[in-house]
């Protein structure tokens, strides 16, 4: 085997092992990921503003979405490569998706973690991660760099 490829495989394995150990240390396992996704998206569907946006996009495809979200959060937490999707592209063109929904999404996520996270450290880790994801999606979907052009601000 090529030493470069072998070195990369060892490096990737070490990243996964460290992530798994970090998650174990804060009480996170795959069962928690599954519960988080199921609880959170159950609440999404009941939410007066988020529910209709999600259901319009996912109607008839909720089981596939749930499996995808479990893979996504597993990949994020354990760095195991379980998710291979493209989150930004998945959200492009979603009807009635606005930047104002992201704070509501985060608030509901926080409430869910308040109810089911095994401890404050786990909640903090998941919230920090969710906040980065929300910021990334908001910037990717709605940010227009031309609006920051100093020449336009003086016009």
C-alpha atoms as an extended CHARMM CRD file, in Angstrom:
* protein
*
       155  EXT
         1         1  UNK       CA              0.0000000000        0.0000000000        0.0000000000  PROA      1               0.0000000000
         2         2  UNK       CA              1.2140000000        3.4980000000       -0.7770000000  PROA      2               0.0000000000
         3         3  UNK       CA              2.5920000000        5.1350000000        2.3920000000  PROA      3               0.0000000000
         4         4  UNK       CA              0.5650000000        8.3100000000        1.7290000000  PROA      4               0.0000000000
         5         5  UNK       CA             -2.6830000000        6.3630000000        1.5200000000  PROA      5               0.0000000000
         6         6  UNK       CA             -1.7230000000        4.2740000000        4.5350000000  PROA      6               0.0000000000
         7         7  UNK       CA             -0.8610000000        7.4160000000        6.5100000000  PROA      7               0.0000000000
         8         8  UNK       CA             -4.1680000000        9.0190000000        5.6000000000  PROA      8               0.0000000000
         9         9  UNK       CA             -6.1010000000        5.9180000000        6.6800000000  PROA      9               0.0000000000
        10        10  UNK       CA             -4.3360000000        5.9460000000       10.0450000000  PROA      10              0.0000000000
        11        11  UNK       CA             -5.0440000000        9.6630000000       10.4220000000  PROA      11              0.0000000000
        12        12  UNK       CA             -8.7410000000        9.2320000000        9.5830000000  PROA      12              0.0000000000
        13        13  UNK       CA             -9.0250000000        6.2970000000       11.9910000000  PROA      13              0.0000000000
        14        14  UNK       CA             -7.4270000000        8.3870000000       14.7510000000  PROA      14              0.0000000000
        15        15  UNK       CA             -9.8990000000       11.2320000000       14.1330000000  PROA      15              0.0000000000
        16        16  UNK       CA            -12.8140000000        8.7990000000       14.3840000000  PROA      16              0.0000000000
        17        17  UNK       CA            -11.4620000000        7.1730000000       17.5310000000  PROA      17              0.0000000000
        18        18  UNK       CA            -10.9230000000       10.5630000000       19.1870000000  PROA      18              0.0000000000
        19        19  UNK       CA            -14.4370000000       11.7340000000       18.2160000000  PROA      19              0.0000000000
        20        20  UNK       CA            -16.0030000000        8.5160000000       19.5250000000  PROA      20              0.0000000000
        21        21  UNK       CA            -14.0740000000        8.8580000000       22.8000000000  PROA      21              0.0000000000
        22        22  UNK       CA            -15.0950000000       12.5210000000       23.1200000000  PROA      22              0.0000000000
        23        23  UNK       CA            -18.7490000000       11.6260000000       22.5680000000  PROA      23              0.0000000000
        24        24  UNK       CA            -18.6010000000        8.7100000000       25.0120000000  PROA      24              0.0000000000
        25        25  UNK       CA            -17.1220000000       11.0640000000       27.6040000000  PROA      25              0.0000000000
        26        26  UNK       CA            -20.1910000000       13.2970000000       27.3890000000  PROA      26              0.0000000000
        27        27  UNK       CA            -22.6860000000       10.4290000000       27.2800000000  PROA      27              0.0000000000
        28        28  UNK       CA            -23.4240000000       10.4060000000       23.5540000000  PROA      28              0.0000000000
        29        29  UNK       CA            -23.9930000000        7.2090000000       21.6070000000  PROA      29              0.0000000000
        30        30  UNK       CA            -25.9500000000        6.2780000000       18.4960000000  PROA      30              0.0000000000
        31        31  UNK       CA            -29.0830000000        5.6460000000       20.5520000000  PROA      31              0.0000000000
        32        32  UNK       CA            -28.9750000000        9.2750000000       21.7360000000  PROA      32              0.0000000000
        33        33  UNK       CA            -28.5170000000       10.5210000000       18.1520000000  PROA      33              0.0000000000
        34        34  UNK       CA            -31.5630000000        8.5040000000       17.0860000000  PROA      34              0.0000000000
        35        35  UNK       CA            -33.6360000000        9.8550000000       19.9910000000  PROA      35              0.0000000000
        36        36  UNK       CA            -32.5150000000       13.4300000000       19.3240000000  PROA      36              0.0000000000
        37        37  UNK       CA            -33.4950000000       13.2660000000       15.6610000000  PROA      37              0.0000000000
        38        38  UNK       CA            -36.8280000000       11.5630000000       16.3160000000  PROA      38              0.0000000000
        39        39  UNK       CA            -37.7800000000       13.9310000000       19.1440000000  PROA      39              0.0000000000
        40        40  UNK       CA            -36.6310000000       17.0760000000       17.3790000000  PROA      40              0.0000000000
        41        41  UNK       CA            -38.3200000000       16.3740000000       14.0500000000  PROA      41              0.0000000000
        42        42  UNK       CA            -41.4950000000       15.2790000000       15.8360000000  PROA      42              0.0000000000
        43        43  UNK       CA            -41.5160000000       18.7370000000       17.3960000000  PROA      43              0.0000000000
        44        44  UNK       CA            -40.6890000000       20.3710000000       14.0520000000  PROA      44              0.0000000000
        45        45  UNK       CA            -43.8630000000       18.8860000000       12.5780000000  PROA      45              0.0000000000
        46        46  UNK       CA            -45.9180000000       20.3030000000       15.4590000000  PROA      46              0.0000000000
        47        47  UNK       CA            -44.3540000000       23.7710000000       15.1950000000  PROA      47              0.0000000000
        48        48  UNK       CA            -46.7100000000       26.3690000000       13.7070000000  PROA      48              0.0000000000
        49        49  UNK       CA            -44.1070000000       27.9540000000       11.4100000000  PROA      49              0.0000000000
        50        50  UNK       CA            -41.4350000000       25.2950000000       10.9030000000  PROA      50              0.0000000000
        51        51  UNK       CA            -43.8140000000       22.3700000000       10.4480000000  PROA      51              0.0000000000
        52        52  UNK       CA            -45.4730000000       23.5600000000        7.2330000000  PROA      52              0.0000000000
        53        53  UNK       CA            -42.1230000000       24.4410000000        5.6200000000  PROA      53              0.0000000000
        54        54  UNK       CA            -40.6000000000       21.0540000000        6.4170000000  PROA      54              0.0000000000
        55        55  UNK       CA            -43.7300000000       19.0600000000        5.5990000000  PROA      55              0.0000000000
        56        56  UNK       CA            -44.1790000000       20.7870000000        2.2340000000  PROA      56              0.0000000000
        57        57  UNK       CA            -40.6790000000       19.6990000000        1.2500000000  PROA      57              0.0000000000
        58        58  UNK       CA            -40.7230000000       16.2510000000        2.8550000000  PROA      58              0.0000000000
        59        59  UNK       CA            -44.3160000000       15.0890000000        2.5400000000  PROA      59              0.0000000000
        60        60  UNK       CA            -44.2760000000       11.3740000000        1.8080000000  PROA      60              0.0000000000
        61        61  UNK       CA            -40.5140000000       11.2170000000        2.3870000000  PROA      61              0.0000000000
        62        62  UNK       CA            -40.2520000000       11.6050000000        6.1710000000  PROA      62              0.0000000000
        63        63  UNK       CA            -38.7970000000        8.1210000000        6.8390000000  PROA      63              0.0000000000
        64        64  UNK       CA            -35.9770000000        8.7520000000        4.3490000000  PROA      64              0.0000000000
        65        65  UNK       CA            -35.3390000000       12.1910000000        5.8330000000  PROA      65              0.0000000000
        66        66  UNK       CA            -35.1880000000       10.8100000000        9.3570000000  PROA      66              0.0000000000
        67        67  UNK       CA            -32.6500000000        8.1760000000        8.3050000000  PROA      67              0.0000000000
        68        68  UNK       CA            -30.6220000000       10.8580000000        6.5280000000  PROA      68              0.0000000000
        69        69  UNK       CA            -30.6630000000       13.1410000000        9.5900000000  PROA      69              0.0000000000
        70        70  UNK       CA            -29.5510000000       10.2810000000       11.8370000000  PROA      70              0.0000000000
        71        71  UNK       CA            -26.6620000000        9.6400000000        9.4410000000  PROA      71              0.0000000000
        72        72  UNK       CA            -25.8700000000       13.3590000000        9.3330000000  PROA      72              0.0000000000
        73        73  UNK       CA            -25.7200000000       13.8060000000       13.1140000000  PROA      73              0.0000000000
        74        74  UNK       CA            -23.8320000000       10.5420000000       13.5120000000  PROA      74              0.0000000000
        75        75  UNK       CA            -21.2480000000       11.7490000000       10.9880000000  PROA      75              0.0000000000
        76        76  UNK       CA            -20.9600000000       15.1110000000       12.7330000000  PROA      76              0.0000000000
        77        77  UNK       CA            -20.6490000000       13.6530000000       16.2350000000  PROA      77              0.0000000000
        78        78  UNK       CA            -18.5560000000       10.5660000000       15.5420000000  PROA      78              0.0000000000
        79        79  UNK       CA            -16.7830000000       11.7190000000       12.3720000000  PROA      79              0.0000000000
        80        80  UNK       CA            -17.6020000000        8.3440000000       10.8820000000  PROA      80              0.0000000000
        81        81  UNK       CA            -18.4210000000        9.3460000000        7.3110000000  PROA      81              0.0000000000
        82        82  UNK       CA            -22.0090000000        8.1050000000        7.6590000000  PROA      82              0.0000000000
        83        83  UNK       CA            -23.4210000000       11.0820000000        5.7640000000  PROA      83              0.0000000000
        84        84  UNK       CA            -22.5840000000       11.8650000000        2.1760000000  PROA      84              0.0000000000
        85        85  UNK       CA            -25.2190000000       14.4500000000        1.3030000000  PROA      85              0.0000000000
        86        86  UNK       CA            -25.0540000000       18.1060000000        0.3810000000  PROA      86              0.0000000000
        87        87  UNK       CA            -26.9510000000       20.1270000000        3.0110000000  PROA      87              0.0000000000
        88        88  UNK       CA            -26.8560000000       23.4680000000        1.2030000000  PROA      88              0.0000000000
        89        89  UNK       CA            -28.1530000000       22.0180000000       -2.0590000000  PROA      89              0.0000000000
        90        90  UNK       CA            -30.8740000000       20.1630000000       -0.1510000000  PROA      90              0.0000000000
        91        91  UNK       CA            -32.1780000000       23.4820000000        1.1850000000  PROA      91              0.0000000000
        92        92  UNK       CA            -31.9800000000       25.5190000000       -2.0140000000  PROA      92              0.0000000000
        93        93  UNK       CA            -35.4250000000       26.3590000000       -3.3120000000  PROA      93              0.0000000000
        94        94  UNK       CA            -37.3450000000       25.2110000000       -0.2410000000  PROA      94              0.0000000000
        95        95  UNK       CA            -40.6290000000       27.1060000000       -0.3600000000  PROA      95              0.0000000000
        96        96  UNK       CA            -41.1220000000       29.6650000000        2.4020000000  PROA      96              0.0000000000
        97        97  UNK       CA            -37.6650000000       29.0730000000        3.8950000000  PROA      97              0.0000000000
        98        98  UNK       CA            -36.4980000000       32.3950000000        5.3200000000  PROA      98              0.0000000000
        99        99  UNK       CA            -33.5350000000       33.4770000000        7.4560000000  PROA      99              0.0000000000
       100       100  UNK       CA            -35.9720000000       34.1830000000       10.2910000000  PROA      100             0.0000000000
       101       101  UNK       CA            -36.8000000000       30.4940000000       10.6310000000  PROA      101             0.0000000000
       102       102  UNK       CA            -33.2700000000       29.5570000000       11.6620000000  PROA      102             0.0000000000
       103       103  UNK       CA            -33.5010000000       31.1590000000       15.1540000000  PROA      103             0.0000000000
       104       104  UNK       CA            -36.7760000000       29.2790000000       15.6650000000  PROA      104             0.0000000000
       105       105  UNK       CA            -35.0890000000       26.0550000000       14.5250000000  PROA      105             0.0000000000
       106       106  UNK       CA            -32.2770000000       26.6680000000       17.0010000000  PROA      106             0.0000000000
       107       107  UNK       CA            -34.6840000000       27.4830000000       19.8380000000  PROA      107             0.0000000000
       108       108  UNK       CA            -36.6080000000       24.2570000000       19.2420000000  PROA      108             0.0000000000
       109       109  UNK       CA            -33.3440000000       22.3060000000       19.0430000000  PROA      109             0.0000000000
       110       110  UNK       CA            -32.2500000000       23.8600000000       22.3510000000  PROA      110             0.0000000000
       111       111  UNK       CA            -35.5690000000       22.9770000000       23.9990000000  PROA      111             0.0000000000
       112       112  UNK       CA            -35.2280000000       19.4130000000       22.7520000000  PROA      112             0.0000000000
       113       113  UNK       CA            -31.7300000000       19.1780000000       24.2050000000  PROA      113             0.0000000000
       114       114  UNK       CA            -32.9980000000       20.6380000000       27.5010000000  PROA      114             0.0000000000
       115       115  UNK       CA            -35.4130000000       17.7240000000       27.6600000000  PROA      115             0.0000000000
       116       116  UNK       CA            -33.2120000000       14.8310000000       26.5260000000  PROA      116             0.0000000000
       117       117  UNK       CA            -29.4790000000       15.6590000000       26.6280000000  PROA      117             0.0000000000
       118       118  UNK       CA            -27.6550000000       13.5450000000       29.1900000000  PROA      118             0.0000000000
       119       119  UNK       CA            -25.8170000000       16.5790000000       30.6270000000  PROA      119             0.0000000000
       120       120  UNK       CA            -24.9070000000       20.2280000000       30.1090000000  PROA      120             0.0000000000
       121       121  UNK       CA            -21.6990000000       19.3680000000       28.2530000000  PROA      121             0.0000000000
       122       122  UNK       CA            -23.5850000000       17.3230000000       25.6760000000  PROA      122             0.0000000000
       123       123  UNK       CA            -26.1300000000       20.0990000000       25.2650000000  PROA      123             0.0000000000
       124       124  UNK       CA            -23.3700000000       22.6840000000       24.8120000000  PROA      124             0.0000000000
       125       125  UNK       CA            -21.6170000000       20.5650000000       22.1780000000  PROA      125             0.0000000000
       126       126  UNK       CA            -24.7780000000       19.9550000000       20.1600000000  PROA      126             0.0000000000
       127       127  UNK       CA            -25.9210000000       23.5750000000       20.4230000000  PROA      127             0.0000000000
       128       128  UNK       CA            -22.5490000000       24.9500000000       19.3010000000  PROA      128             0.0000000000
       129       129  UNK       CA            -22.6240000000       22.5320000000       16.3790000000  PROA      129             0.0000000000
       130       130  UNK       CA            -26.2250000000       23.3950000000       15.4670000000  PROA      130             0.0000000000
       131       131  UNK       CA            -25.4190000000       27.1180000000       15.6390000000  PROA      131             0.0000000000
       132       132  UNK       CA            -22.5040000000       26.6380000000       13.2070000000  PROA      132             0.0000000000
       133       133  UNK       CA            -24.7510000000       24.6440000000       10.8710000000  PROA      133             0.0000000000
       134       134  UNK       CA            -27.5150000000       27.2700000000       11.0040000000  PROA      134             0.0000000000
       135       135  UNK       CA            -25.0380000000       30.0790000000       10.3550000000  PROA      135             0.0000000000
       136       136  UNK       CA            -23.4840000000       28.2080000000        7.4500000000  PROA      136             0.0000000000
       137       137  UNK       CA            -26.8500000000       27.4710000000        5.8700000000  PROA      137             0.0000000000
       138       138  UNK       CA            -28.0760000000       31.0240000000        6.4020000000  PROA      138             0.0000000000
       139       139  UNK       CA            -24.9660000000       32.4880000000        4.7890000000  PROA      139             0.0000000000
       140       140  UNK       CA            -25.0000000000       29.9770000000        1.9420000000  PROA      140             0.0000000000
       141       141  UNK       CA            -28.6850000000       30.4140000000        1.1670000000  PROA      141             0.0000000000
       142       142  UNK       CA            -29.3200000000       34.0950000000        1.8520000000  PROA      142             0.0000000000
       143       143  UNK       CA            -26.1170000000       36.1260000000        2.0380000000  PROA      143             0.0000000000
       144       144  UNK       CA            -25.4130000000       38.4710000000       -0.8550000000  PROA      144             0.0000000000
       145       145  UNK       CA            -21.8150000000       39.7610000000       -0.6780000000  PROA      145             0.0000000000
       146       146  UNK       CA            -22.6940000000       42.6050000000       -3.0350000000  PROA      146             0.0000000000
       147       147  UNK       CA            -24.7320000000       44.1270000000       -0.2260000000  PROA      147             0.0000000000
       148       148  UNK       CA            -21.5100000000       44.5620000000        1.7580000000  PROA      148             0.0000000000
       149       149  UNK       CA            -19.8300000000       46.4800000000       -1.0570000000  PROA      149             0.0000000000
       150       150  UNK       CA            -18.7000000000       49.7850000000        0.5130000000  PROA      150             0.0000000000
       151       151  UNK       CA            -19.3850000000       51.5660000000       -2.7750000000  PROA      151             0.0000000000
       152       152  UNK       CA            -23.0790000000       50.6920000000       -2.4370000000  PROA      152             0.0000000000
       153       153  UNK       CA            -23.3020000000       51.8990000000        1.1550000000  PROA      153             0.0000000000
       154       154  UNK       CA            -22.3590000000       55.4510000000        0.1780000000  PROA      154             0.0000000000
       155       155  UNK       CA            -24.7100000000       55.5920000000       -2.7660000000  PROA      155             0.0000000000
